[in-house]
Amino acid sequence: MTDLALAVDVGGTKIAAGLVDGSGALLRTARRPTPAHDREAAWAAVRAVVEDALSGPEGAAVRGIGVGCAGPVDTTRGTVSPININGWQDFPLRDRLAELLPGLPVELAVDGACTALGEHWAGAGQGADFMLGMVVSTGVGGGLVLGGRPFGGRTGNAGHIGHVVVEPDGHPCTCGGRGCVETVAGGPHLSRWAREQGWTGPDTVALAADARAGNELALAAFERGGHAVGLAIAAAAAVCDLDLVVIGGGVAAVGPLLFDPIRRCLDTHAGLSFLAGLRVVPAQLGGDAGLVGAAALLRR
């Protein structure tokens, strides 16, 4: 049991912690909603899930802490400034965790990178040396594995594919820009666009059900969203010479409704010869990928 890592995954809607063994198996988890507007309440939630995850006898064997957090992050300073956690601007997450569990090393990365790293270690990305991991859900996130290793870039924020611009005159984005792929393909944005065209359903779950039933507006919404994701992938693949894209998240769970338009877009826009073998596949680890990837940070 000496190869156990404590993994922490901090997102805009939930905070999770778990114990991960040396094979990438998740042994124990704890989750709580994210108090997104209160600095100390959000930290209290982190502390609570960590204590829950460590409450069994295995907790004594933990060798380090890997943490993924919604970005931006600053891996040099160990601080995080999540767009969707208003109270955490420049929050010293790495130092807080080090103080909570003295003597354990703490490795920090942006959550998209952890998702990609989790799939690379124990999921659909095994064996790929140049891959992009994506989450298409309420928002759109991502992370890069280049040369078989996680790539964070200068500040640790490389892989923010949800903020590739696909509609220059499109809707404003929470990042401060306009027309990011997130504003097109994120779940609430799919539903918003469909309602603007006359669809009358309540949410993305209903939109997917209507699309499966053949509703033209619902199908058009997923076609538009998949095309936007495809454009972002084509750009990232050309820049990074990717061989694999792994996509998970709630919206990606609709399967062919999203993946088929992504692949059609790539057939048109990923035309460089070295992209001929680019594969796009569903993720395998579901919501656990971020925790598995956070633990994998300790393997570097």
Coordinates of C-alpha atoms in Angstrom, one line a residue:
M1 CA 0.0 0.0 0.0
T2 CA 3.0 2.3 -0.1
D3 CA 2.3 3.4 -3.7
L4 CA -0.9 5.2 -2.8
A5 CA -1.4 8.8 -3.9
L6 CA -4.0 11.3 -2.6
A7 CA -5.7 12.9 -5.6
V8 CA -7.7 16.1 -5.4
D9 CA -9.9 17.4 -8.2
V10 CA -11.4 21.0 -7.8
G11 CA -14.0 22.1 -10.3
G12 CA -16.6 24.7 -10.6
T13 CA -19.5 22.4 -9.5
K14 CA -17.8 19.7 -7.4
I15 CA -14.7 19.0 -5.4
A16 CA -13.4 15.4 -5.1
A17 CA -10.6 13.5 -3.5
G18 CA -9.6 9.9 -3.7
L19 CA -6.8 7.4 -3.1
V20 CA -5.2 6.0 -6.3
D21 CA -2.9 3.0 -6.3
G22 CA 0.2 2.4 -8.5
S23 CA -1.9 0.9 -11.3
G24 CA -4.2 3.9 -11.6
A25 CA -7.1 2.2 -9.8
L26 CA -9.3 4.5 -7.7
L27 CA -9.7 2.9 -4.3
R28 CA -11.7 5.4 -2.3
T29 CA -13.5 8.7 -3.2
A30 CA -15.3 11.6 -1.5
R31 CA -17.2 14.4 -3.2
R32 CA -18.9 17.7 -2.2
P33 CA -20.5 20.6 -4.1
T34 CA -18.2 23.6 -4.8
P35 CA -19.1 26.7 -2.8
A36 CA -18.1 28.8 -5.8
H37 CA -18.6 32.3 -4.3
D38 CA -16.9 31.9 -0.9
R39 CA -13.1 31.7 -0.6
E40 CA -12.9 30.0 2.8
A41 CA -16.0 27.8 2.3
A42 CA -14.4 26.4 -0.9
W43 CA -11.3 25.6 1.0
A44 CA -13.3 24.0 3.8
A45 CA -14.9 21.7 1.2
V46 CA -11.4 20.7 -0.1
R47 CA -10.3 20.0 3.5
A48 CA -13.5 17.9 4.1
V49 CA -13.1 15.7 1.1
V50 CA -9.4 15.2 1.8
E51 CA -10.2 14.1 5.4
D52 CA -13.0 11.8 4.1
A53 CA -10.6 10.2 1.6
L54 CA -8.0 9.6 4.2
S55 CA -10.3 8.4 6.9
G56 CA -9.7 4.6 6.2
P57 CA -6.6 2.7 7.3
E58 CA -5.1 3.2 3.8
G59 CA -4.7 6.9 4.4
A60 CA -1.6 6.4 6.5
A61 CA 0.3 5.0 3.5
V62 CA -0.2 8.0 1.2
R63 CA 3.1 9.1 -0.4
G64 CA 2.1 12.5 -1.9
I65 CA -0.7 14.7 -3.1
G66 CA -1.7 15.3 -6.7
V67 CA -4.2 18.1 -7.4
G68 CA -5.9 19.3 -10.5
C69 CA -7.9 22.5 -10.4
A70 CA -10.0 24.5 -12.9
G71 CA -7.8 27.2 -14.4
P72 CA -6.1 29.4 -14.8
V73 CA -3.4 28.0 -12.5
D74 CA 0.1 29.2 -11.8
T75 CA 2.2 26.1 -11.2
T76 CA 5.3 28.1 -10.3
R77 CA 3.6 29.9 -7.4
G78 CA 1.2 27.1 -6.7
T79 CA -1.8 29.4 -6.9
V80 CA -5.1 29.0 -8.7
S81 CA -7.6 31.5 -10.1
P82 CA -10.5 29.5 -11.5
I83 CA -12.9 31.3 -13.8
N84 CA -15.8 29.5 -12.2
I85 CA -14.8 29.9 -8.5
N86 CA -15.1 33.6 -7.9
G87 CA -13.6 33.6 -4.4
W88 CA -10.4 31.9 -5.4
Q89 CA -8.4 34.5 -7.3
D90 CA -4.7 33.8 -6.6
F91 CA -5.7 31.2 -4.0
P92 CA -2.5 29.4 -2.6
L93 CA -3.9 25.9 -3.1
R94 CA -0.6 24.1 -3.1
D95 CA 0.6 25.7 0.1
R96 CA -2.7 25.1 1.8
L97 CA -2.6 21.4 1.0
A98 CA 1.1 21.2 2.2
E99 CA 0.1 22.8 5.5
L100 CA -2.9 20.4 5.9
L101 CA -0.6 17.4 5.3
P102 CA 2.9 18.3 6.3
G103 CA 5.8 16.3 4.9
L104 CA 4.0 15.2 1.7
P105 CA 5.0 16.5 -1.7
V106 CA 2.2 18.4 -3.6
E107 CA 2.0 18.5 -7.4
L108 CA -0.4 20.9 -9.0
A109 CA -1.8 21.0 -12.6
V110 CA -4.8 22.5 -14.4
D111 CA -7.8 20.1 -14.4
G112 CA -7.8 19.6 -18.1
A113 CA -4.2 18.3 -18.0
C114 CA -5.1 15.9 -15.3
T115 CA -8.1 14.6 -17.3
A116 CA -5.8 14.0 -20.2
L117 CA -3.1 12.4 -18.1
G118 CA -5.6 10.1 -16.4
E119 CA -6.8 8.8 -19.8
H120 CA -3.3 8.4 -20.9
W121 CA -2.2 6.4 -17.9
A122 CA -5.3 4.2 -17.4
G123 CA -7.9 4.9 -20.0
A124 CA -8.5 5.4 -23.7
G125 CA -5.1 7.2 -24.3
Q126 CA -2.8 4.3 -23.2
G127 CA 0.1 4.0 -25.7
A128 CA -0.5 7.4 -27.4
D129 CA 2.6 9.7 -27.3
F130 CA 0.9 12.8 -28.7
M131 CA -2.7 13.2 -27.5
L132 CA -5.3 15.8 -26.6
G133 CA -7.7 15.0 -23.8
M134 CA -11.0 16.9 -23.8
V135 CA -14.0 17.3 -21.6
V136 CA -17.2 18.5 -23.4
S137 CA -19.7 19.2 -20.7
T138 CA -21.1 22.4 -19.1
G139 CA -17.9 23.9 -20.4
V140 CA -15.1 22.6 -22.7
G141 CA -11.7 21.8 -21.2
G142 CA -8.6 20.0 -22.3
G143 CA -5.0 19.0 -21.7
L144 CA -2.1 17.8 -23.7
V145 CA 0.3 14.8 -23.5
L146 CA 3.2 15.4 -25.8
G147 CA 6.1 13.0 -26.1
G148 CA 4.3 10.7 -23.6
R149 CA 4.4 13.4 -20.9
P150 CA 2.0 16.0 -19.7
F151 CA 2.6 19.4 -21.3
G152 CA 1.7 22.4 -19.2
G153 CA 3.5 25.1 -21.1
R154 CA 5.1 28.2 -19.6
T155 CA 2.6 28.7 -16.7
G156 CA 0.9 25.3 -16.6
N157 CA -2.1 26.3 -18.6
A158 CA -1.4 24.7 -22.0
G159 CA -4.4 22.8 -23.4
H160 CA -7.2 25.3 -22.7
I161 CA -8.8 24.2 -26.0
G162 CA -12.2 25.4 -24.9
H163 CA -11.0 28.9 -25.5
V164 CA -9.9 28.4 -29.1
V165 CA -12.0 30.9 -31.0
V166 CA -14.3 29.3 -33.6
E167 CA -16.8 32.2 -34.1
P168 CA -15.0 35.6 -34.0
D169 CA -18.2 37.5 -33.7
G170 CA -19.9 34.9 -31.4
H171 CA -21.2 35.1 -27.9
P172 CA -19.1 36.5 -25.1
C173 CA -17.2 33.9 -23.1
T174 CA -16.4 33.8 -19.3
C175 CA -12.7 34.1 -20.3
G176 CA -13.3 37.6 -21.6
G177 CA -13.1 36.7 -25.2
R178 CA -15.9 36.0 -27.8
G179 CA -16.8 33.0 -29.8
C180 CA -14.7 30.4 -28.0
V181 CA -15.6 26.8 -28.7
E182 CA -17.1 26.6 -25.2
T183 CA -19.7 29.2 -26.1
V184 CA -20.9 26.9 -28.9
A185 CA -20.4 23.3 -27.7
G186 CA -20.9 23.6 -23.9
G187 CA -24.1 22.0 -22.8
P188 CA -26.0 25.2 -21.8
H189 CA -24.9 26.9 -25.0
L190 CA -26.2 24.0 -27.2
S191 CA -29.6 24.4 -25.5
R192 CA -29.6 28.2 -25.7
W193 CA -28.9 28.1 -29.5
A194 CA -31.6 25.6 -30.1
R195 CA -34.1 27.7 -28.1
E196 CA -33.1 30.7 -30.2
Q197 CA -34.1 28.7 -33.3
G198 CA -37.5 27.8 -31.9
W199 CA -36.8 24.6 -29.9
T200 CA -38.9 24.5 -26.7
G201 CA -37.2 21.9 -24.5
P202 CA -35.7 22.6 -21.0
D203 CA -32.1 21.5 -21.2
T204 CA -29.3 19.5 -22.9
V205 CA -30.6 16.2 -21.7
A206 CA -34.0 16.9 -23.4
L207 CA -32.1 18.2 -26.5
A208 CA -30.2 14.9 -26.8
A209 CA -33.4 12.9 -26.5
D210 CA -35.1 15.0 -29.2
A211 CA -32.1 14.7 -31.4
R212 CA -32.2 10.9 -31.1
A213 CA -35.9 11.1 -32.0
G214 CA -35.0 13.0 -35.2
N215 CA -35.9 16.5 -34.2
E216 CA -34.2 18.7 -36.8
L217 CA -33.4 21.6 -34.5
A218 CA -31.9 19.4 -31.9
L219 CA -29.9 17.6 -34.5
A220 CA -28.7 20.9 -35.9
A221 CA -27.6 22.0 -32.4
F222 CA -25.3 19.0 -32.0
E223 CA -24.1 19.3 -35.6
R224 CA -23.1 22.9 -34.9
G225 CA -21.5 22.0 -31.5
G226 CA -19.6 19.1 -33.0
H227 CA -18.3 21.2 -35.9
A228 CA -17.0 23.8 -33.4
V229 CA -15.2 21.1 -31.4
G230 CA -13.8 19.7 -34.7
L231 CA -12.4 23.1 -35.7
A232 CA -10.6 23.4 -32.4
I233 CA -9.2 19.9 -32.7
A234 CA -8.0 20.5 -36.2
A235 CA -6.1 23.6 -35.0
A236 CA -4.6 21.9 -32.0
A237 CA -3.7 18.8 -34.1
A238 CA -1.9 20.9 -36.7
V239 CA 0.1 22.8 -34.1
C240 CA 1.0 19.8 -31.9
D241 CA 1.2 17.0 -34.4
L242 CA -1.3 14.9 -32.5
D243 CA -2.2 11.2 -33.1
L244 CA -5.1 10.8 -30.7
V245 CA -7.9 12.9 -29.2
V246 CA -9.9 11.4 -26.3
I247 CA -13.2 13.1 -25.4
G248 CA -15.3 12.7 -22.3
G249 CA -17.8 14.7 -20.4
G250 CA -21.6 14.9 -20.1
V251 CA -22.2 16.2 -23.6
A252 CA -19.7 13.7 -25.1
A253 CA -21.9 11.0 -23.6
V254 CA -24.4 11.5 -26.4
G255 CA -22.0 9.5 -28.6
P256 CA -22.5 9.8 -32.4
L257 CA -24.6 12.9 -32.1
L258 CA -21.4 14.7 -31.2
F259 CA -18.7 12.5 -32.5
D260 CA -20.1 12.1 -36.1
P261 CA -20.0 15.9 -36.8
I262 CA -16.6 16.2 -35.2
R263 CA -15.2 13.6 -37.6
R264 CA -17.0 15.2 -40.6
C265 CA -15.4 18.5 -39.6
L266 CA -11.9 16.9 -39.4
D267 CA -12.4 15.3 -42.8
T268 CA -12.7 18.8 -44.2
H269 CA -10.4 20.8 -42.0
A270 CA -7.6 18.5 -40.9
G271 CA -6.1 18.1 -44.4
L272 CA -2.4 18.1 -43.7
S273 CA -0.7 14.8 -44.6
F274 CA 0.7 14.1 -41.1
L275 CA -2.9 14.3 -39.7
A276 CA -4.2 11.4 -41.8
G277 CA -4.1 9.0 -39.0
L278 CA -5.6 11.3 -36.3
R279 CA -8.1 9.3 -34.2
V280 CA -10.9 10.7 -32.1
V281 CA -12.3 8.3 -29.5
P282 CA -14.6 8.4 -26.4
A283 CA -13.0 8.6 -23.0
Q284 CA -13.1 5.5 -20.8
L285 CA -12.7 6.8 -17.2
G286 CA -15.7 9.0 -17.0
G287 CA -15.7 11.4 -14.1
D288 CA -12.8 9.7 -12.4
A289 CA -10.2 10.8 -15.1
G290 CA -9.3 13.9 -13.2
L291 CA -8.5 12.1 -10.0
V292 CA -6.5 9.4 -11.7
G293 CA -4.6 12.1 -13.6
A294 CA -3.9 14.1 -10.5
A295 CA -2.4 11.0 -8.9
A296 CA -0.3 10.5 -12.1
L297 CA 1.4 13.9 -11.5
L298 CA 3.4 12.1 -8.8
R299 CA 4.7 9.6 -11.3
R300 CA 6.7 12.2 -13.3

